[in-house]
């Protein structure tokens, strides 16, 4: 990741992204530079407009943030009232415990117990 950050720094300062400049930035940051990784990154960025790529990447979270309206549906069913909603909540609570364990395993959060 530090290689990409170094490339972003060079781009931001208007410097050419080449092997020598990338290596200089990485060494200044105290990184043990791997020449093959530097060459690969320079080659990969050769035809990339970094400013455009950063703008596109910044737009992705904003687009997905507006579509996460799952909670709105729950609010509508809660407004309807009735005993059925209470039963659903209890069932969701029971199932939610199992899902939380699976989420922890998938995200690696539960690994703290194994690796202390």
CSV table of N, CA and C in Angstrom, one decimal:
chain,number,residue,atom,x,y,z
A,1,UNK,N,0.8,-1.2,0.0
A,1,UNK,CA,0.0,0.0,0.0
A,1,UNK,C,0.9,1.3,0.0
A,2,UNK,N,2.0,1.2,0.7
A,2,UNK,CA,2.9,2.3,0.7
A,2,UNK,C,3.4,2.7,-0.7
A,3,UNK,N,3.5,1.8,-1.6
A,3,UNK,CA,3.9,2.1,-2.9
A,3,UNK,C,2.9,2.9,-3.6
A,4,UNK,N,1.6,2.6,-3.4
A,4,UNK,CA,0.5,3.4,-4.0
A,4,UNK,C,0.5,4.8,-3.4
A,5,UNK,N,0.7,4.9,-2.1
A,5,UNK,CA,0.7,6.2,-1.4
A,5,UNK,C,1.9,7.0,-2.0
A,6,UNK,N,3.0,6.4,-2.2
A,6,UNK,CA,4.1,7.2,-2.7
A,6,UNK,C,3.8,7.7,-4.1
A,7,UNK,N,3.1,6.9,-4.9
A,7,UNK,CA,2.7,7.3,-6.3
A,7,UNK,C,1.7,8.5,-6.2
A,8,UNK,N,0.8,8.4,-5.2
A,8,UNK,CA,-0.1,9.5,-5.0
A,8,UNK,C,0.6,10.8,-4.6
A,9,UNK,N,1.6,10.7,-3.7
A,9,UNK,CA,2.3,11.9,-3.3
A,9,UNK,C,3.0,12.5,-4.5
A,10,UNK,N,3.7,11.7,-5.3
A,10,UNK,CA,4.3,12.2,-6.5
A,10,UNK,C,3.3,12.9,-7.5
A,11,UNK,N,2.2,12.3,-7.6
A,11,UNK,CA,1.2,12.9,-8.5
A,11,UNK,C,0.7,14.2,-7.9
A,12,UNK,N,0.5,14.2,-6.7
A,12,UNK,CA,0.0,15.5,-6.0
A,12,UNK,C,1.0,16.6,-6.1
A,13,UNK,N,2.2,16.3,-6.0
A,13,UNK,CA,3.3,17.3,-6.1
A,13,UNK,C,3.7,17.7,-7.5
A,14,UNK,N,3.1,17.0,-8.5
A,14,UNK,CA,3.4,17.3,-9.9
A,14,UNK,C,4.7,16.6,-10.4
A,15,UNK,N,5.2,15.7,-9.6
A,15,UNK,CA,6.5,15.0,-10.0
A,15,UNK,C,6.1,13.9,-10.9
A,16,UNK,N,7.0,13.5,-11.8
A,16,UNK,CA,6.9,12.3,-12.6
A,16,UNK,C,6.9,11.1,-11.8
A,17,UNK,N,6.0,10.2,-12.1
A,17,UNK,CA,6.0,8.9,-11.4
A,17,UNK,C,6.9,7.9,-12.2
A,18,UNK,N,8.1,7.8,-11.8
A,18,UNK,CA,9.1,6.9,-12.4
A,18,UNK,C,9.8,6.2,-11.3
A,19,UNK,N,10.6,5.2,-11.7
A,19,UNK,CA,11.3,4.3,-10.7
A,19,UNK,C,12.1,5.1,-9.7
A,20,UNK,N,12.9,6.1,-10.2
A,20,UNK,CA,13.8,6.8,-9.3
A,20,UNK,C,13.0,7.6,-8.3
A,21,UNK,N,12.0,8.4,-8.8
A,21,UNK,CA,11.2,9.2,-7.8
A,21,UNK,C,10.4,8.4,-6.8
A,22,UNK,N,9.9,7.3,-7.3
A,22,UNK,CA,9.1,6.4,-6.4
A,22,UNK,C,10.0,5.8,-5.4
A,23,UNK,N,11.2,5.4,-5.8
A,23,UNK,CA,12.1,4.8,-4.8
A,23,UNK,C,12.6,5.8,-3.8
A,24,UNK,N,12.8,7.1,-4.3
A,24,UNK,CA,13.2,8.2,-3.3
A,24,UNK,C,12.2,8.4,-2.3
A,25,UNK,N,10.9,8.5,-2.7
A,25,UNK,CA,9.8,8.7,-1.7
A,25,UNK,C,9.7,7.6,-0.7
A,26,UNK,N,9.8,6.3,-1.2
A,26,UNK,CA,9.7,5.2,-0.3
A,26,UNK,C,10.9,5.1,0.6
A,27,UNK,N,12.1,5.4,0.2
A,27,UNK,CA,13.2,5.3,1.1
A,27,UNK,C,13.1,6.5,2.1
A,28,UNK,N,12.6,7.6,1.7
A,28,UNK,CA,12.5,8.7,2.7
A,28,UNK,C,11.5,8.4,3.7
A,29,UNK,N,10.5,7.5,3.4
A,29,UNK,CA,9.5,7.0,4.4
A,29,UNK,C,10.0,5.9,5.2
A,30,UNK,N,11.2,5.4,4.9
A,30,UNK,CA,11.8,4.3,5.7
A,30,UNK,C,11.3,2.9,5.2
A,31,UNK,N,10.9,2.8,4.0
A,31,UNK,CA,10.4,1.5,3.5
A,31,UNK,C,11.5,0.8,2.8
A,32,UNK,N,11.6,-0.5,3.1
A,32,UNK,CA,12.6,-1.4,2.4
A,32,UNK,C,12.0,-1.6,1.0
A,33,UNK,N,12.6,-0.9,0.0
A,33,UNK,CA,12.1,-0.9,-1.3
A,33,UNK,C,12.4,-2.2,-2.1
A,34,UNK,N,11.4,-2.7,-2.7
A,34,UNK,CA,11.6,-3.9,-3.6
A,34,UNK,C,11.5,-3.4,-5.0
A,35,UNK,N,12.6,-3.5,-5.8
A,35,UNK,CA,12.7,-2.9,-7.1
A,35,UNK,C,11.7,-3.5,-8.0
A,36,UNK,N,11.4,-4.8,-7.9
A,36,UNK,CA,10.4,-5.4,-8.8
A,36,UNK,C,9.0,-4.8,-8.6
A,37,UNK,N,8.6,-4.4,-7.3
A,37,UNK,CA,7.4,-3.8,-7.0
A,37,UNK,C,7.3,-2.4,-7.6
A,38,UNK,N,8.4,-1.7,-7.5
A,38,UNK,CA,8.5,-0.3,-8.0
A,38,UNK,C,8.3,-0.4,-9.5
A,39,UNK,N,9.0,-1.3,-10.2
A,39,UNK,CA,8.8,-1.4,-11.7
A,39,UNK,C,7.4,-1.8,-12.1
A,40,UNK,N,6.8,-2.7,-11.3
A,40,UNK,CA,5.5,-3.1,-11.6
A,40,UNK,C,4.5,-2.0,-11.5
A,41,UNK,N,4.6,-1.2,-10.4
A,41,UNK,CA,3.7,-0.1,-10.2
A,41,UNK,C,3.9,1.0,-11.3
A,42,UNK,N,5.1,1.3,-11.6
A,42,UNK,CA,5.3,2.3,-12.6
A,42,UNK,C,4.7,1.9,-13.9
A,43,UNK,N,4.9,0.6,-14.3
A,43,UNK,CA,4.3,0.1,-15.5
A,43,UNK,C,2.8,0.1,-15.5
A,44,UNK,N,2.2,-0.2,-14.3
A,44,UNK,CA,0.8,-0.3,-14.2
A,44,UNK,C,0.1,1.1,-14.3
A,45,UNK,N,0.9,2.1,-13.8
A,45,UNK,CA,0.3,3.5,-13.8
A,45,UNK,C,0.7,4.3,-15.1
A,46,UNK,N,1.4,3.6,-16.0
A,46,UNK,CA,1.9,4.3,-17.2
A,46,UNK,C,0.8,5.1,-18.0
A,47,UNK,N,-0.4,4.4,-18.2
A,47,UNK,CA,-1.5,5.0,-19.0
A,47,UNK,C,-2.7,5.4,-18.1
A,48,UNK,N,-2.4,5.6,-16.8
A,48,UNK,CA,-3.5,5.9,-15.9
A,48,UNK,C,-3.6,7.4,-15.6
A,49,UNK,N,-4.7,8.0,-15.7
A,49,UNK,CA,-4.9,9.4,-15.2
A,49,UNK,C,-5.3,9.3,-13.7
A,50,UNK,N,-4.3,9.5,-12.9
A,50,UNK,CA,-4.5,9.3,-11.4
A,50,UNK,C,-5.6,10.2,-10.9
A,51,UNK,N,-5.6,11.4,-11.3
A,51,UNK,CA,-6.6,12.3,-10.8
A,51,UNK,C,-8.0,11.8,-11.1
A,52,UNK,N,-8.2,11.4,-12.3
A,52,UNK,CA,-9.5,10.8,-12.7
A,52,UNK,C,-9.8,9.6,-11.9
A,53,UNK,N,-8.9,8.7,-11.7
A,53,UNK,CA,-9.1,7.5,-11.0
A,53,UNK,C,-9.5,7.8,-9.5
A,54,UNK,N,-8.8,8.8,-8.9
A,54,UNK,CA,-9.1,9.2,-7.6
A,54,UNK,C,-10.6,9.7,-7.5
A,55,UNK,N,-11.0,10.5,-8.5
A,55,UNK,CA,-12.3,11.1,-8.5
A,55,UNK,C,-13.4,10.0,-8.6
A,56,UNK,N,-13.1,9.0,-9.4
A,56,UNK,CA,-14.0,7.9,-9.6
A,56,UNK,C,-14.1,7.1,-8.3
A,57,UNK,N,-13.0,6.8,-7.7
A,57,UNK,CA,-13.0,6.0,-6.5
A,57,UNK,C,-13.7,6.8,-5.3
A,58,UNK,N,-13.6,8.1,-5.3
A,58,UNK,CA,-14.2,8.9,-4.3
A,58,UNK,C,-15.7,8.9,-4.5
A,59,UNK,N,-16.2,8.8,-5.7
A,59,UNK,CA,-17.6,8.8,-6.0
A,59,UNK,C,-18.3,7.5,-5.6
A,60,UNK,N,-17.6,6.4,-5.5
A,60,UNK,CA,-18.3,5.1,-5.3
A,60,UNK,C,-18.9,5.1,-3.9
A,61,UNK,N,-18.3,5.5,-2.8
A,61,UNK,CA,-19.0,5.4,-1.5
A,61,UNK,C,-20.2,6.3,-1.5
A,62,UNK,N,-20.2,7.5,-2.1
A,62,UNK,CA,-21.3,8.3,-2.1
A,62,UNK,C,-22.5,7.7,-2.8
A,63,UNK,N,-22.2,7.0,-3.9
A,63,UNK,CA,-23.3,6.3,-4.6
A,63,UNK,C,-23.9,5.2,-3.8
A,64,UNK,N,-23.1,4.4,-3.2
A,64,UNK,CA,-23.6,3.3,-2.4
A,64,UNK,C,-24.2,3.7,-1.1
A,65,UNK,N,-23.8,4.8,-0.6
A,65,UNK,CA,-24.4,5.3,0.7
A,65,UNK,C,-25.9,5.7,0.6
A,66,UNK,N,-26.3,6.2,-0.6
A,66,UNK,CA,-27.7,6.6,-0.8
A,66,UNK,C,-28.6,5.4,-1.0
A,67,UNK,N,-28.0,4.3,-1.4
A,67,UNK,CA,-28.9,3.1,-1.8
A,67,UNK,C,-29.1,2.2,-0.6
A,68,UNK,N,-28.5,2.4,0.5
A,68,UNK,CA,-28.6,1.5,1.7
A,68,UNK,C,-29.8,1.9,2.5
A,69,UNK,N,-31.0,1.7,1.9
A,69,UNK,CA,-32.2,2.1,2.6
A,69,UNK,C,-33.0,1.0,3.2
A,70,UNK,N,-32.3,-0.1,3.6
A,70,UNK,CA,-33.0,-1.2,4.2
A,70,UNK,C,-33.7,-0.9,5.4
A,71,UNK,N,-33.3,0.1,6.2
A,71,UNK,CA,-33.9,0.4,7.5
A,71,UNK,C,-35.3,1.0,7.2
A,72,UNK,N,-35.4,1.7,6.1
A,72,UNK,CA,-36.7,2.4,5.8
A,72,UNK,C,-37.8,1.4,5.7
A,73,UNK,N,-37.6,0.2,5.2
A,73,UNK,CA,-38.7,-0.8,5.1
A,73,UNK,C,-39.0,-1.3,6.5
A,74,UNK,N,-38.1,-1.4,7.4
A,74,UNK,CA,-38.4,-1.9,8.8
A,74,UNK,C,-39.3,-0.9,9.5
A,75,UNK,N,-39.0,0.4,9.3
A,75,UNK,CA,-39.8,1.5,9.9
A,75,UNK,C,-41.3,1.4,9.5
A,76,UNK,N,-41.5,1.1,8.2
A,76,UNK,CA,-42.9,1.0,7.7
A,76,UNK,C,-43.6,-0.1,8.4
A,77,UNK,N,-43.0,-1.3,8.5
A,77,UNK,CA,-43.7,-2.4,9.1
A,77,UNK,C,-43.9,-2.1,10.6
A,78,UNK,N,-43.1,-1.4,11.3
A,78,UNK,CA,-43.2,-1.0,12.7
A,78,UNK,C,-44.4,-0.1,12.8
A,79,UNK,N,-44.7,0.8,11.9
A,79,UNK,CA,-45.8,1.7,11.9
A,79,UNK,C,-47.1,0.9,11.8
A,80,UNK,N,-47.2,-0.2,11.2
A,80,UNK,CA,-48.4,-1.0,11.0
A,80,UNK,C,-48.9,-1.6,12.4
A,81,UNK,N,-47.9,-1.8,13.3
A,81,UNK,CA,-48.3,-2.3,14.6
A,81,UNK,C,-48.7,-3.8,14.6
A,82,UNK,N,-49.2,-4.3,15.7
A,82,UNK,CA,-49.7,-5.6,15.8
A,82,UNK,C,-48.7,-6.5,16.5
A,83,UNK,N,-49.3,-7.7,16.9
A,83,UNK,CA,-48.4,-8.7,17.6
A,83,UNK,C,-47.5,-9.4,16.7
A,84,UNK,N,-47.7,-9.4,15.4
A,84,UNK,CA,-46.9,-10.1,14.5
A,84,UNK,C,-45.5,-9.5,14.5
A,85,UNK,N,-45.4,-8.2,14.6
A,85,UNK,CA,-44.1,-7.5,14.6
A,85,UNK,C,-43.3,-7.9,15.8
A,86,UNK,N,-43.9,-8.1,17.0
A,86,UNK,CA,-43.2,-8.5,18.1
A,86,UNK,C,-42.6,-9.9,17.9
A,87,UNK,N,-43.4,-10.8,17.3
A,87,UNK,CA,-42.9,-12.2,17.0
A,87,UNK,C,-41.7,-12.1,16.1
A,88,UNK,N,-41.8,-11.3,15.0
A,88,UNK,CA,-40.7,-11.2,14.1
A,88,UNK,C,-39.5,-10.7,14.7
A,89,UNK,N,-39.6,-9.7,15.6
A,89,UNK,CA,-38.4,-9.2,16.3
A,89,UNK,C,-37.7,-10.2,17.1
A,90,UNK,N,-38.5,-11.0,17.8
A,90,UNK,CA,-38.0,-12.1,18.6
A,90,UNK,C,-37.2,-13.1,17.8
A,91,UNK,N,-37.8,-13.5,16.6
A,91,UNK,CA,-37.2,-14.4,15.7
A,91,UNK,C,-35.9,-13.8,15.2
A,92,UNK,N,-36.0,-12.6,14.8
A,92,UNK,CA,-34.8,-11.9,14.3
A,92,UNK,C,-33.7,-11.9,15.3
A,93,UNK,N,-34.1,-11.6,16.6
A,93,UNK,CA,-33.1,-11.6,17.6
A,93,UNK,C,-32.4,-12.9,17.8
A,94,UNK,N,-33.2,-14.0,17.7
A,94,UNK,CA,-32.6,-15.4,17.8
A,94,UNK,C,-31.7,-15.6,16.7
A,95,UNK,N,-32.2,-15.4,15.5
A,95,UNK,CA,-31.3,-15.6,14.3
A,95,UNK,C,-30.1,-14.7,14.3
A,96,UNK,N,-30.3,-13.5,14.7
A,96,UNK,CA,-29.2,-12.5,14.7
A,96,UNK,C,-28.0,-12.9,15.4
A,97,UNK,N,-28.2,-13.6,16.5
A,97,UNK,CA,-27.1,-14.1,17.3
A,97,UNK,C,-26.2,-15.0,16.5
A,98,UNK,N,-26.8,-15.9,15.7
A,98,UNK,CA,-26.0,-16.8,14.9
A,98,UNK,C,-25.3,-16.0,13.7
A,99,UNK,N,-26.0,-15.0,13.2
A,99,UNK,CA,-25.5,-14.2,12.1
A,99,UNK,C,-24.3,-13.4,12.5
A,100,UNK,N,-24.4,-12.9,13.8
A,100,UNK,CA,-23.3,-12.1,14.3
A,100,UNK,C,-22.0,-12.9,14.4
A,101,UNK,N,-22.2,-14.2,14.8
A,101,UNK,CA,-21.0,-15.0,14.9
A,101,UNK,C,-20.4,-15.2,13.5
A,102,UNK,N,-21.2,-15.5,12.5
A,102,UNK,CA,-20.7,-15.7,11.2
A,102,UNK,C,-20.1,-14.4,10.6
A,103,UNK,N,-20.6,-13.2,11.0
A,103,UNK,CA,-20.1,-12.0,10.5
A,103,UNK,C,-18.7,-11.8,11.1
A,104,UNK,N,-18.6,-12.1,12.4
A,104,UNK,CA,-17.3,-12.0,13.1
A,104,UNK,C,-16.2,-12.9,12.4
A,105,UNK,N,-16.6,-14.1,12.1
A,105,UNK,CA,-15.7,-15.0,11.5
A,105,UNK,C,-15.3,-14.5,10.1
A,106,UNK,N,-16.2,-14.0,9.4
A,106,UNK,CA,-15.9,-13.6,8.0
A,106,UNK,C,-15.0,-12.3,8.0
A,107,UNK,N,-15.2,-11.5,9.0
A,107,UNK,CA,-14.4,-10.2,9.1
A,107,UNK,C,-13.1,-10.4,9.8
A,108,UNK,N,-13.0,-11.5,10.5
A,108,UNK,CA,-11.7,-11.8,11.2
A,108,UNK,C,-11.7,-11.2,12.6
A,109,UNK,N,-12.8,-10.6,13.0
A,109,UNK,CA,-12.8,-10.0,14.4
A,109,UNK,C,-12.7,-11.0,15.5
A,110,UNK,N,-13.3,-12.2,15.3
A,110,UNK,CA,-13.2,-13.2,16.3
A,110,UNK,C,-11.9,-13.9,16.4
A,111,UNK,N,-10.9,-13.6,15.6
A,111,UNK,CA,-9.6,-14.2,15.6
A,111,UNK,C,-8.7,-13.7,16.7
A,112,UNK,N,-9.2,-12.7,17.4
A,112,UNK,CA,-8.4,-12.2,18.6
A,112,UNK,C,-8.3,-13.2,19.6
A,113,UNK,N,-9.3,-14.1,19.8
A,113,UNK,CA,-9.2,-15.1,20.8
A,113,UNK,C,-8.2,-16.2,20.4
A,114,UNK,N,-8.0,-16.5,19.2
A,114,UNK,CA,-7.1,-17.5,18.7
A,114,UNK,C,-5.7,-17.0,18.8
A,115,UNK,N,-5.5,-15.7,18.4
A,115,UNK,CA,-4.1,-15.2,18.3
A,115,UNK,C,-3.7,-14.2,19.3
A,116,UNK,N,-4.6,-14.1,20.3
A,116,UNK,CA,-4.3,-13.3,21.5
A,116,UNK,C,-3.8,-12.0,21.3
